[in-house]
PDB file of C-alpha atoms and ligand atoms in Angstrom:
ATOM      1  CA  UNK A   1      14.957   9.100  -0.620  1.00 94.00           C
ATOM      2  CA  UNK A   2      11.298   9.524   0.696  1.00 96.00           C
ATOM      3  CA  UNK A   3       9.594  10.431  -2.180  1.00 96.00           C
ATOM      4  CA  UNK A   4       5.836  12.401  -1.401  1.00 96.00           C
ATOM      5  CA  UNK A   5       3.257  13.335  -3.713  1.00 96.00           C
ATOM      6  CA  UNK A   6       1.090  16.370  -2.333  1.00 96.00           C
ATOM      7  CA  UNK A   7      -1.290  19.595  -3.343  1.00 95.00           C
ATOM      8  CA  UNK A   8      -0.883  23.171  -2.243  1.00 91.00           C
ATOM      9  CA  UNK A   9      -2.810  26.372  -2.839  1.00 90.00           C
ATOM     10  CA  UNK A  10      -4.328  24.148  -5.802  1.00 90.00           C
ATOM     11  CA  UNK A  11      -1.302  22.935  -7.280  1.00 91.00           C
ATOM     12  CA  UNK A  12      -0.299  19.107  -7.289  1.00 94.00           C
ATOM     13  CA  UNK A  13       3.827  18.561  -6.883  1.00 94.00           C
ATOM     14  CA  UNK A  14       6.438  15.847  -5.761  1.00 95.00           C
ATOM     15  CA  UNK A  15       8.527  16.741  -3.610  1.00 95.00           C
ATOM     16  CA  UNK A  16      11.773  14.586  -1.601  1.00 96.00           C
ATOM     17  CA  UNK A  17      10.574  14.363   2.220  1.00 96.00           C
ATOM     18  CA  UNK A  18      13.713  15.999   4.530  1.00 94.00           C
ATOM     19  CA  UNK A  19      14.136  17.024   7.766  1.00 90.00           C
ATOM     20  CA  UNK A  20      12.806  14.835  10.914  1.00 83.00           C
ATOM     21  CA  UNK A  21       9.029  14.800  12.214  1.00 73.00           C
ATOM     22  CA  UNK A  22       6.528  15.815  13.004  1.00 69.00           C
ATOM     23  CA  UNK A  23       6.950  19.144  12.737  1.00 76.00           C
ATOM     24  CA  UNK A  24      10.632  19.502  11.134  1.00 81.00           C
ATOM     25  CA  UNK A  25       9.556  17.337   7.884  1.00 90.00           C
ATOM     26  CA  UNK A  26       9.790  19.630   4.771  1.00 93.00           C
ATOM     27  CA  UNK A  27       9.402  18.757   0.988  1.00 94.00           C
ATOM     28  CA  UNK A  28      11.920  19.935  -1.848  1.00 94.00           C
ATOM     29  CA  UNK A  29       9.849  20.189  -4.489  1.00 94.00           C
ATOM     30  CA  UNK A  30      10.991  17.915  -7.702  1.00 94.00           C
ATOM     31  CA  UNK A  31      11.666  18.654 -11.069  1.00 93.00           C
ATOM     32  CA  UNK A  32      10.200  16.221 -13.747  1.00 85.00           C
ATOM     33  CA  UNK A  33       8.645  12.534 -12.814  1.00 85.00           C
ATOM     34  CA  UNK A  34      10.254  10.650 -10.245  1.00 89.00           C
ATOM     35  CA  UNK A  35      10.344   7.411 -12.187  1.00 83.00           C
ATOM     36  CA  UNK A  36      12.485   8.789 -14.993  1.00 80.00           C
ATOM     37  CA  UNK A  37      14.660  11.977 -14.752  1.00 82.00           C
ATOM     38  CA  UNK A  38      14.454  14.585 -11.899  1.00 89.00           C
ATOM     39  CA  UNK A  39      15.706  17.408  -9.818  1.00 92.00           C
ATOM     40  CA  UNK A  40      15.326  18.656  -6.948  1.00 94.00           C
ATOM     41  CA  UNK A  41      14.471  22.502  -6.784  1.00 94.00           C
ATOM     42  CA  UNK A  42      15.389  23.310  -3.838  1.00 94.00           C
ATOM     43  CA  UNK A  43      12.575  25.443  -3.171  1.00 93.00           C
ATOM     44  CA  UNK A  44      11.178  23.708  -0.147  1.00 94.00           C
ATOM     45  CA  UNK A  45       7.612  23.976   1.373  1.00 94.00           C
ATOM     46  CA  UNK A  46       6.738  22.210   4.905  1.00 94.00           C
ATOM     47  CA  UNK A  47       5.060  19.014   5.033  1.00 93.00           C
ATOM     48  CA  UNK A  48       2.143  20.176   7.435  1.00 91.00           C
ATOM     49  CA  UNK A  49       1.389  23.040   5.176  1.00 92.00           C
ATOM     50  CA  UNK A  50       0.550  20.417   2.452  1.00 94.00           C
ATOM     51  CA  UNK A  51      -2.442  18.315   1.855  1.00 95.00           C
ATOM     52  CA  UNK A  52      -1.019  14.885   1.293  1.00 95.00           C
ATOM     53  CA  UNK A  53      -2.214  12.751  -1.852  1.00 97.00           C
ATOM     54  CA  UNK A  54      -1.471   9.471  -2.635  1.00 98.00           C
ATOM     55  CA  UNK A  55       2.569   8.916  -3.311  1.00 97.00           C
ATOM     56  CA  UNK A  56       1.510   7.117  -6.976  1.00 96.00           C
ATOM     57  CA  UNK A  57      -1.125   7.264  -9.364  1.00 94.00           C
ATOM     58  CA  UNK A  58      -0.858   3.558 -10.189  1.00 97.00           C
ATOM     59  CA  UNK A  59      -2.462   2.098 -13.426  1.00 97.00           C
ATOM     60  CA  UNK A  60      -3.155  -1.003 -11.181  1.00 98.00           C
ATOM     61  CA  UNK A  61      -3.008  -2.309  -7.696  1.00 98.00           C
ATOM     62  CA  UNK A  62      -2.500  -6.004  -7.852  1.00 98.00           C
ATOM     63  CA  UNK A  63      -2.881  -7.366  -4.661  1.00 98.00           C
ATOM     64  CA  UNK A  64      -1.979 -10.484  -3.325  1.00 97.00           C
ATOM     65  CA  UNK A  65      -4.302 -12.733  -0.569  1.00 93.00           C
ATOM     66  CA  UNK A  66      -2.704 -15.058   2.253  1.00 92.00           C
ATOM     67  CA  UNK A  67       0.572 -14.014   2.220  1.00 95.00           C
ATOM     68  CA  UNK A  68       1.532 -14.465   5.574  1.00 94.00           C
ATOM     69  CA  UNK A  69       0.576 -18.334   7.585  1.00 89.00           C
ATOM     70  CA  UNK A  70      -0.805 -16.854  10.718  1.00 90.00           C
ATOM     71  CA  UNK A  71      -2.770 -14.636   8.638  1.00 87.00           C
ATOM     72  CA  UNK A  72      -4.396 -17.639   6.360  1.00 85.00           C
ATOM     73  CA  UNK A  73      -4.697 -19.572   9.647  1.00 88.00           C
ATOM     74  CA  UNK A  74      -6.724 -16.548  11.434  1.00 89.00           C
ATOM     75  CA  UNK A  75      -9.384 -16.757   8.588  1.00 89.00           C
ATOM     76  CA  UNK A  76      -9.470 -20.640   8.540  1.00 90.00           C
ATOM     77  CA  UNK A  77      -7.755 -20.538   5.312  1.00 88.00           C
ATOM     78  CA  UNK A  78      -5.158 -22.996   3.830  1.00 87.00           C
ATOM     79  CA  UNK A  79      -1.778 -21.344   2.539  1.00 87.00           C
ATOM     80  CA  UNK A  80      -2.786 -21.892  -1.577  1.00 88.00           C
ATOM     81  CA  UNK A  81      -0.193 -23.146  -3.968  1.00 90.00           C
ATOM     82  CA  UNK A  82      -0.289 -20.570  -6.213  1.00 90.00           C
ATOM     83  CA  UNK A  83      -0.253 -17.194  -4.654  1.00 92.00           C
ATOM     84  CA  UNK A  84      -3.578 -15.876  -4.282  1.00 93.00           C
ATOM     85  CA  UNK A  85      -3.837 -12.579  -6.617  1.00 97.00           C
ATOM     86  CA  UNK A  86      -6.892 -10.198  -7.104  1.00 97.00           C
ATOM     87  CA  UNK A  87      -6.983  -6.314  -8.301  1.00 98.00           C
ATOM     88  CA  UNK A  88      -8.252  -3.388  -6.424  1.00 98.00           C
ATOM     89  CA  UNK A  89      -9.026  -0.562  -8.199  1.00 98.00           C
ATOM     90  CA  UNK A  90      -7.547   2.994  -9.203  1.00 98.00           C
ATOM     91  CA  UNK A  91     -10.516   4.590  -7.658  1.00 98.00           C
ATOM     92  CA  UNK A  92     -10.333   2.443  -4.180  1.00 98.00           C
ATOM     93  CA  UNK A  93      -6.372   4.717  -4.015  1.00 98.00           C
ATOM     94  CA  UNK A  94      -6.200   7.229  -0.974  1.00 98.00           C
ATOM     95  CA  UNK A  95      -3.093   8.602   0.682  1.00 98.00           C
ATOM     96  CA  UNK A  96      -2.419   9.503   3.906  1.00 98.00           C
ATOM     97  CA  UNK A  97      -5.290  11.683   5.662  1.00 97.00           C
ATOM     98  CA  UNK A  98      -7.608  10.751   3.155  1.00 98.00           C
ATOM     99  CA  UNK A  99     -11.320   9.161   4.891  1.00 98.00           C
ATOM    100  CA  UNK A 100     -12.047   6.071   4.873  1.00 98.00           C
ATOM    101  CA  UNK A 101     -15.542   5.502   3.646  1.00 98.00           C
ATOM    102  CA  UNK A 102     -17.791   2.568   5.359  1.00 98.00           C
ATOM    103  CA  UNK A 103     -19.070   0.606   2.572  1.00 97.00           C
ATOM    104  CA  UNK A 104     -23.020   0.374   2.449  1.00 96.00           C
ATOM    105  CA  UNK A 105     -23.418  -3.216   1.932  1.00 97.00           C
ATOM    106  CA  UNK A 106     -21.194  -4.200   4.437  1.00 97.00           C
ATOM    107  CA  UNK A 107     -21.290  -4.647   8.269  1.00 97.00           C
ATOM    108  CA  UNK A 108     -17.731  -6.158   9.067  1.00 98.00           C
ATOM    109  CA  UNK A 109     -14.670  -3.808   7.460  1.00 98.00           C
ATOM    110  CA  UNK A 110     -11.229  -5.108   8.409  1.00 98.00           C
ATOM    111  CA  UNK A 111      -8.048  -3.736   8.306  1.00 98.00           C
ATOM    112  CA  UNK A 112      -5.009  -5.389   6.457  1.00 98.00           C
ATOM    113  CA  UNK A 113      -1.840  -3.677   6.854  1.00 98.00           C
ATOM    114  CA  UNK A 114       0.665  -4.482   3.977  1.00 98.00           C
ATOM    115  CA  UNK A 115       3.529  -3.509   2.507  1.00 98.00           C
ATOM    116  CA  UNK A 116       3.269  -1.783  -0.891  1.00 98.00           C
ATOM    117  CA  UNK A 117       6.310  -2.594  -3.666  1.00 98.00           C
ATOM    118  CA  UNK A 118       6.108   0.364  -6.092  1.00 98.00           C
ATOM    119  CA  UNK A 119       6.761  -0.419  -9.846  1.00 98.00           C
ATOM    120  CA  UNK A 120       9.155   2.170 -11.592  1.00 96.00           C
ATOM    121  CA  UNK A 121       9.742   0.748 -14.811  1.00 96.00           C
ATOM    122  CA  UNK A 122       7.553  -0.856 -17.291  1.00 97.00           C
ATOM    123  CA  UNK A 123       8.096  -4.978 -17.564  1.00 98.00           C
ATOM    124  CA  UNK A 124       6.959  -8.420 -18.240  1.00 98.00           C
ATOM    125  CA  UNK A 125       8.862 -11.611 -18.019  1.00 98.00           C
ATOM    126  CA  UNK A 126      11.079 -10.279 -14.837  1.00 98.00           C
ATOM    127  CA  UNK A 127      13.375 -12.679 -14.286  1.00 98.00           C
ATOM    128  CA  UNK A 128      14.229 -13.240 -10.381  1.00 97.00           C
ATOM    129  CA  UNK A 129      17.626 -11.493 -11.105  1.00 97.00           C
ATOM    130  CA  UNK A 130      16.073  -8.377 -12.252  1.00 98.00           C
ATOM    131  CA  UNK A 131      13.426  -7.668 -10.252  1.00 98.00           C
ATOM    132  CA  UNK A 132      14.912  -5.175  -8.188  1.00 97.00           C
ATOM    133  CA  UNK A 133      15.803  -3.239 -10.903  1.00 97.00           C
ATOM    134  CA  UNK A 134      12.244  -2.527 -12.261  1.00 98.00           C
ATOM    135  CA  UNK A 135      10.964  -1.761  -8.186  1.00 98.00           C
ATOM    136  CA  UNK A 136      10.756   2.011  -7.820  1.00 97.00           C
ATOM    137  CA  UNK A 137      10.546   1.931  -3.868  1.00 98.00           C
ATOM    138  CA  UNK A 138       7.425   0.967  -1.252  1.00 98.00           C
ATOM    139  CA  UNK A 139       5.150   2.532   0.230  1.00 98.00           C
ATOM    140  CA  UNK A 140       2.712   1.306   3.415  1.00 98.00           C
ATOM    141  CA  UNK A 141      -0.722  -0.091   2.458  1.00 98.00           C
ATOM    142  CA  UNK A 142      -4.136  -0.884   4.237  1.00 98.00           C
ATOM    143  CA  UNK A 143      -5.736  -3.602   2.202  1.00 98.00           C
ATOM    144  CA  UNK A 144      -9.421  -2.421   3.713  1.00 98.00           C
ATOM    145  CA  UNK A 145     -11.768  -5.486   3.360  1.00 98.00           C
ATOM    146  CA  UNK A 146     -15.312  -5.566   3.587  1.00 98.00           C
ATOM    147  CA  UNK A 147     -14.921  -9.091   5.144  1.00 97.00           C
ATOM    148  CA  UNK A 148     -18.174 -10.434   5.138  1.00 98.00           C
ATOM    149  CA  UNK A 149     -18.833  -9.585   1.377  1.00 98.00           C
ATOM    150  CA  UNK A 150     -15.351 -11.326   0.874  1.00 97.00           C
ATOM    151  CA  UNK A 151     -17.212 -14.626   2.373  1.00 96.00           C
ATOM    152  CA  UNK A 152     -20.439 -13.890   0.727  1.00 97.00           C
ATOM    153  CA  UNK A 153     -19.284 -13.385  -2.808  1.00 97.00           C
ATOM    154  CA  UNK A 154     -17.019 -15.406  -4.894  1.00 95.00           C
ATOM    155  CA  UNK A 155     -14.591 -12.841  -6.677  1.00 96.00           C
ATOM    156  CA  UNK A 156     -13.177  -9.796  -4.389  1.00 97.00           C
ATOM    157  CA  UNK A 157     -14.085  -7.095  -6.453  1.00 97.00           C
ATOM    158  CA  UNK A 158     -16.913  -5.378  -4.359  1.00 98.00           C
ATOM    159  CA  UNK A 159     -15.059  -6.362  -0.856  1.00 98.00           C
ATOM    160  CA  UNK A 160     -11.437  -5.305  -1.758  1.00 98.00           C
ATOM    161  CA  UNK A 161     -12.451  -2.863  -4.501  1.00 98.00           C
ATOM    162  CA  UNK A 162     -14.840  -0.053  -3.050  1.00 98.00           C
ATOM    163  CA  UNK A 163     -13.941   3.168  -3.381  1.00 98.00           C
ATOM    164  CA  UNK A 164     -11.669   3.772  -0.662  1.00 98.00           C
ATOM    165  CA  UNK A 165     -10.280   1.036   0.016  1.00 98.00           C
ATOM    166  CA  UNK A 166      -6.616   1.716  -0.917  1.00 98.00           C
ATOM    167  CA  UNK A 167      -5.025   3.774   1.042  1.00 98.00           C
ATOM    168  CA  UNK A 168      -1.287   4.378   0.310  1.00 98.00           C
ATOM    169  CA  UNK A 169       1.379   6.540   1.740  1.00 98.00           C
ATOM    170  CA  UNK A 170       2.849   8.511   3.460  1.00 97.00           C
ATOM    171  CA  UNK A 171       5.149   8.466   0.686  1.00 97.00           C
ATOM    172  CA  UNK A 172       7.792   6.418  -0.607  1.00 98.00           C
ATOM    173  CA  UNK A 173      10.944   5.189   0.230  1.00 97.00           C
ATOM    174  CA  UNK A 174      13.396   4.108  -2.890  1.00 96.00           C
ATOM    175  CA  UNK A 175      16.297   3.370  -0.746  1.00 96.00           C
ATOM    176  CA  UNK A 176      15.150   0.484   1.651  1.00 97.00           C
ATOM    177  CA  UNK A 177      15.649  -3.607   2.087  1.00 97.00           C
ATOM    178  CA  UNK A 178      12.597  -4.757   2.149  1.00 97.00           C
ATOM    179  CA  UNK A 179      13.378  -8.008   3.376  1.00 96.00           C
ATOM    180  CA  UNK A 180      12.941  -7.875   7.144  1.00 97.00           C
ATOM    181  CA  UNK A 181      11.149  -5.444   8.347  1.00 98.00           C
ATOM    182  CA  UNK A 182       8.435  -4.844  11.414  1.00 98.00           C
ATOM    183  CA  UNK A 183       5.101  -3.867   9.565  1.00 98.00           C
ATOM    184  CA  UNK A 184       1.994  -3.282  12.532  1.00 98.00           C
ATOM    185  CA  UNK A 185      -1.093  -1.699  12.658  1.00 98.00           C
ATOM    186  CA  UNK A 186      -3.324   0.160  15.020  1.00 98.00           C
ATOM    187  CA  UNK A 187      -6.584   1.195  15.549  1.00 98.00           C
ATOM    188  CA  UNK A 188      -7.170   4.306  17.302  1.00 98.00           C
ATOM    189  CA  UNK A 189      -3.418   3.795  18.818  1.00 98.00           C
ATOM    190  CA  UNK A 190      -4.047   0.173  19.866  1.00 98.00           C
ATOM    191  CA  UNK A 191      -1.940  -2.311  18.270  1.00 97.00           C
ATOM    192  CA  UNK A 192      -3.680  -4.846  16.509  1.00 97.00           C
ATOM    193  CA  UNK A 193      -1.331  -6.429  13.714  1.00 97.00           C
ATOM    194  CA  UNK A 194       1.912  -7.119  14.083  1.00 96.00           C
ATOM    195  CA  UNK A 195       4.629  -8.599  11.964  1.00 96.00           C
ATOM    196  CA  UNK A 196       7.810  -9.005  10.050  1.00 97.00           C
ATOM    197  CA  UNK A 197       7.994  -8.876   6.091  1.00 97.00           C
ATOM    198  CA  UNK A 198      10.207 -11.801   6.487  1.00 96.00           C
ATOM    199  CA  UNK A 199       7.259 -13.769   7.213  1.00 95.00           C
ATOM    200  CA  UNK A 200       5.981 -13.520   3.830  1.00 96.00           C
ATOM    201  CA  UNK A 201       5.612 -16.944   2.585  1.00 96.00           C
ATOM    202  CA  UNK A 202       6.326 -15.798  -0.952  1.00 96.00           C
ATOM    203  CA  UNK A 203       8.908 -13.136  -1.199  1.00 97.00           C
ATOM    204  CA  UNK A 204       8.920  -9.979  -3.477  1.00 98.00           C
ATOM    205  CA  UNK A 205      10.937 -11.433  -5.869  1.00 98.00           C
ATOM    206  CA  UNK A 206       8.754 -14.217  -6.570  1.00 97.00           C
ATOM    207  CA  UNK A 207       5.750 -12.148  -6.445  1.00 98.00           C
ATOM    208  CA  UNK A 208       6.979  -9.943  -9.151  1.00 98.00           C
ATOM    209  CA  UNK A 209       7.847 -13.318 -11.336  1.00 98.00           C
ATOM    210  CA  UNK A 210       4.887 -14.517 -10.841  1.00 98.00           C
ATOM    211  CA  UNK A 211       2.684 -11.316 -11.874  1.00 98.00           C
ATOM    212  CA  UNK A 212       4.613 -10.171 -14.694  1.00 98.00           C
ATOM    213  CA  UNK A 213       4.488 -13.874 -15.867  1.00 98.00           C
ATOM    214  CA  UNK A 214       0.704 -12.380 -16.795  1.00 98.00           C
ATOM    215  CA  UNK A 215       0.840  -9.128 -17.201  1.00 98.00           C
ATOM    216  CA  UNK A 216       2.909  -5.852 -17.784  1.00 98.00           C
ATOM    217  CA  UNK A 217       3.756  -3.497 -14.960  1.00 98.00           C
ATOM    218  CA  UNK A 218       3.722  -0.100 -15.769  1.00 97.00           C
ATOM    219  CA  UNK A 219       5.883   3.077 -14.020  1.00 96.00           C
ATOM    220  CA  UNK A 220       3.453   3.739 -10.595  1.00 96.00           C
ATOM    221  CA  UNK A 221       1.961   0.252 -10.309  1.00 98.00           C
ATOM    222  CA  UNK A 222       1.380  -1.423  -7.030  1.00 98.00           C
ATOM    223  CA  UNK A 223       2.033  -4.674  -5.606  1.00 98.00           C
ATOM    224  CA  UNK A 224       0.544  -5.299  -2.244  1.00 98.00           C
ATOM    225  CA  UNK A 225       2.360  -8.344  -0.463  1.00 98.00           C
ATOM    226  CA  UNK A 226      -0.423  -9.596   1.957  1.00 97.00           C
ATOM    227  CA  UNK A 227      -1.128  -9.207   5.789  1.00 96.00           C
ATOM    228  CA  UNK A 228       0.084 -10.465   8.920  1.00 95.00           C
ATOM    229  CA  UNK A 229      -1.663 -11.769  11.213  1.00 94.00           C
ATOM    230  CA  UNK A 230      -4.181  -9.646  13.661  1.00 94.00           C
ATOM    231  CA  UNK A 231      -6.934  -8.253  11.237  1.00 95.00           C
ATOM    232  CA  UNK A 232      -9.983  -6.862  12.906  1.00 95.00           C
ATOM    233  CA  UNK A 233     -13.164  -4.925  12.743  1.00 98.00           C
ATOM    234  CA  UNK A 234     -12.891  -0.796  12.059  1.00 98.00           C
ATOM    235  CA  UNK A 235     -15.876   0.955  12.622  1.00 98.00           C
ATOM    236  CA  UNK A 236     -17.145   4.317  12.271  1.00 98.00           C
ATOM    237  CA  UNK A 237     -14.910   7.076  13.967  1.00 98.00           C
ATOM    238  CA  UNK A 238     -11.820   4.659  14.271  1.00 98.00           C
ATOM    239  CA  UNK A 239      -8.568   6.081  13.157  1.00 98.00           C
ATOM    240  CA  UNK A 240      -6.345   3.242  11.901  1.00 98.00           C
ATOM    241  CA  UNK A 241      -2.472   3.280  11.553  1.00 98.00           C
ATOM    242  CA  UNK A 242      -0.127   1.260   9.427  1.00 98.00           C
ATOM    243  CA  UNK A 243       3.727   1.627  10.329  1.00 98.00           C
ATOM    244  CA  UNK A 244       6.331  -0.209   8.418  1.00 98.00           C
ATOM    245  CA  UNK A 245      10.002   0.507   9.883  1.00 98.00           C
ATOM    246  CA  UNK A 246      11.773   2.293   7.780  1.00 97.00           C
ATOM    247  CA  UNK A 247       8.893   3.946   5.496  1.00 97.00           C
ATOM    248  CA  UNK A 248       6.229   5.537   7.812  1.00 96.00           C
ATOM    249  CA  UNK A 249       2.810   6.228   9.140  1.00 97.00           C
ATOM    250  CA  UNK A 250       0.299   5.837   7.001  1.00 98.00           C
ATOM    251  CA  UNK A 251      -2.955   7.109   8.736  1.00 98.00           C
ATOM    252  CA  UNK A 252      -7.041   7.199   7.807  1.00 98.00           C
ATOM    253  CA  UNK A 253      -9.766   7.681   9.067  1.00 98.00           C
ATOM    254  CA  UNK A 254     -13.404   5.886   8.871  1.00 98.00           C
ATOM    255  CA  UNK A 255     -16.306   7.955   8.026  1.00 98.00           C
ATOM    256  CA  UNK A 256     -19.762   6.696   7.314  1.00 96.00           C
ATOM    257  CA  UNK A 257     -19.873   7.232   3.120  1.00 91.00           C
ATOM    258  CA  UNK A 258     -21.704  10.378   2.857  1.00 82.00           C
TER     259      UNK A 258
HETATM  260 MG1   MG B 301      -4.696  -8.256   1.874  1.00 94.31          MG
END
């Protein structure tokens, strides 16, 4: 089921995404939280009457960095030992539609198209076994880097964390194998990254291990699982595009921060 969060005439809603798109896609609108009990209503509104938002409010993002060998390779970077992992922010979270906002301090903003794993129970301690149980579903992701603060400063948090930075969406899918899938991006329709999630040096399952070894993931939290290789500049005007098979379009635009 693709599962969309979205507003209309003021009102903010879940709804299951049916139908086929662009212009067939409607939304039942859901009963209760998605992560625990729900219905559907059936009362059903269509998608491009709705504003989207972003598909979760998560409580974290936690991302991880060098995911994919061509990608560490591209930047000059070794593949680390440990998986690379850093936090973006709830206020960097967009969805689908939502601007992009060009960073002040920065003249070099990449794109990083990822795959999102969305959390739907609360853990710590997964063990391999039973990580898919606690995964809610996945989402597409655009990791948006201000690259050369990345180099400049030593932790992420200004270059991975601006306000903006995250968008998510369209929505998400909860029934989907994650394992091999084509994940690309493009910048005003021009492919730029291209890839397979089977490329991912560490795999879900291990990233999951390997977070909640740390810390607790709560209902809504985000994993992003790292880039493929063919990052690149965005600028001012661009509109950039991350498709993973089986999920989506997610879709933003960049806008000089106002
Ligand atoms: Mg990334």
């Amino acid at each position: 089921m693709r599962i969309a969060r979205f507003s209309i005439d003021g009102n903010v809603a879940f709804g299951a995404v049916e139908g086929e798109g662009p212009d067939g896609l409607v939304l039942d609108i859901i009963k209760g939280i998605p992560y625990a009990e729900f219905e559907l209503s059936g009362t059903k509104v269509p998608l491009n009457k709705v504003r989207l938002l972003p598909p979760v409010l998560p409580n974290k993002v936690v991302a991880i960095g060098r995911n994919y060998a061509e990608h560490a390779a591209e930047l000059g970077n070794e593949v680390p030992d440990v998986p690379v992992a850093f936090f973006k922010p709830t206020t960097s979270v967009i969805g689908s539609g939502d601007a992009i906002e060009y960073p002040s301090f920065s003249n070099e903003l990449h794109h990083e198209a990822e795959l999102a794993v969305v959390i739907g129970r609360m853990c710590r301690e997964v063990p391999r076994e039973r990580v898919k149980d606690v995964i809610f579903g996945y989402t597409c992701a655009n990791d948006v880097t201000a690259r050369d603060a990345q180099k400049r400063e030593k932790q992420w948090a200004r270059a991975k964390g601006f306000d903006t930075s995250c968008p998510l969406g369209p929505w998400v899918e909860t029934d989907l194998d994650p394992h091999d899938l084509t994940i690309q991006a493009t910048v005003n329709g021009e492919q730029r990254q291209l890839g397979r999630t089977s490329d991912m040096i560490r795999s879900i399952e291990d990233l999951v291990v390997h977070i909640t070894e740390a810390m607790t993931l709560l209902p809504g939290d985000v994993i992003l699982t790292g880039t493929p290789a063919g990052v690149g500049p965005l600028h001012v005007g661009d509109e950039v595009a991350v498709t993973i098979e089986g999920i989506g379009t997610l879709t933003n635009k960049v806008i000089k921060r106002g």
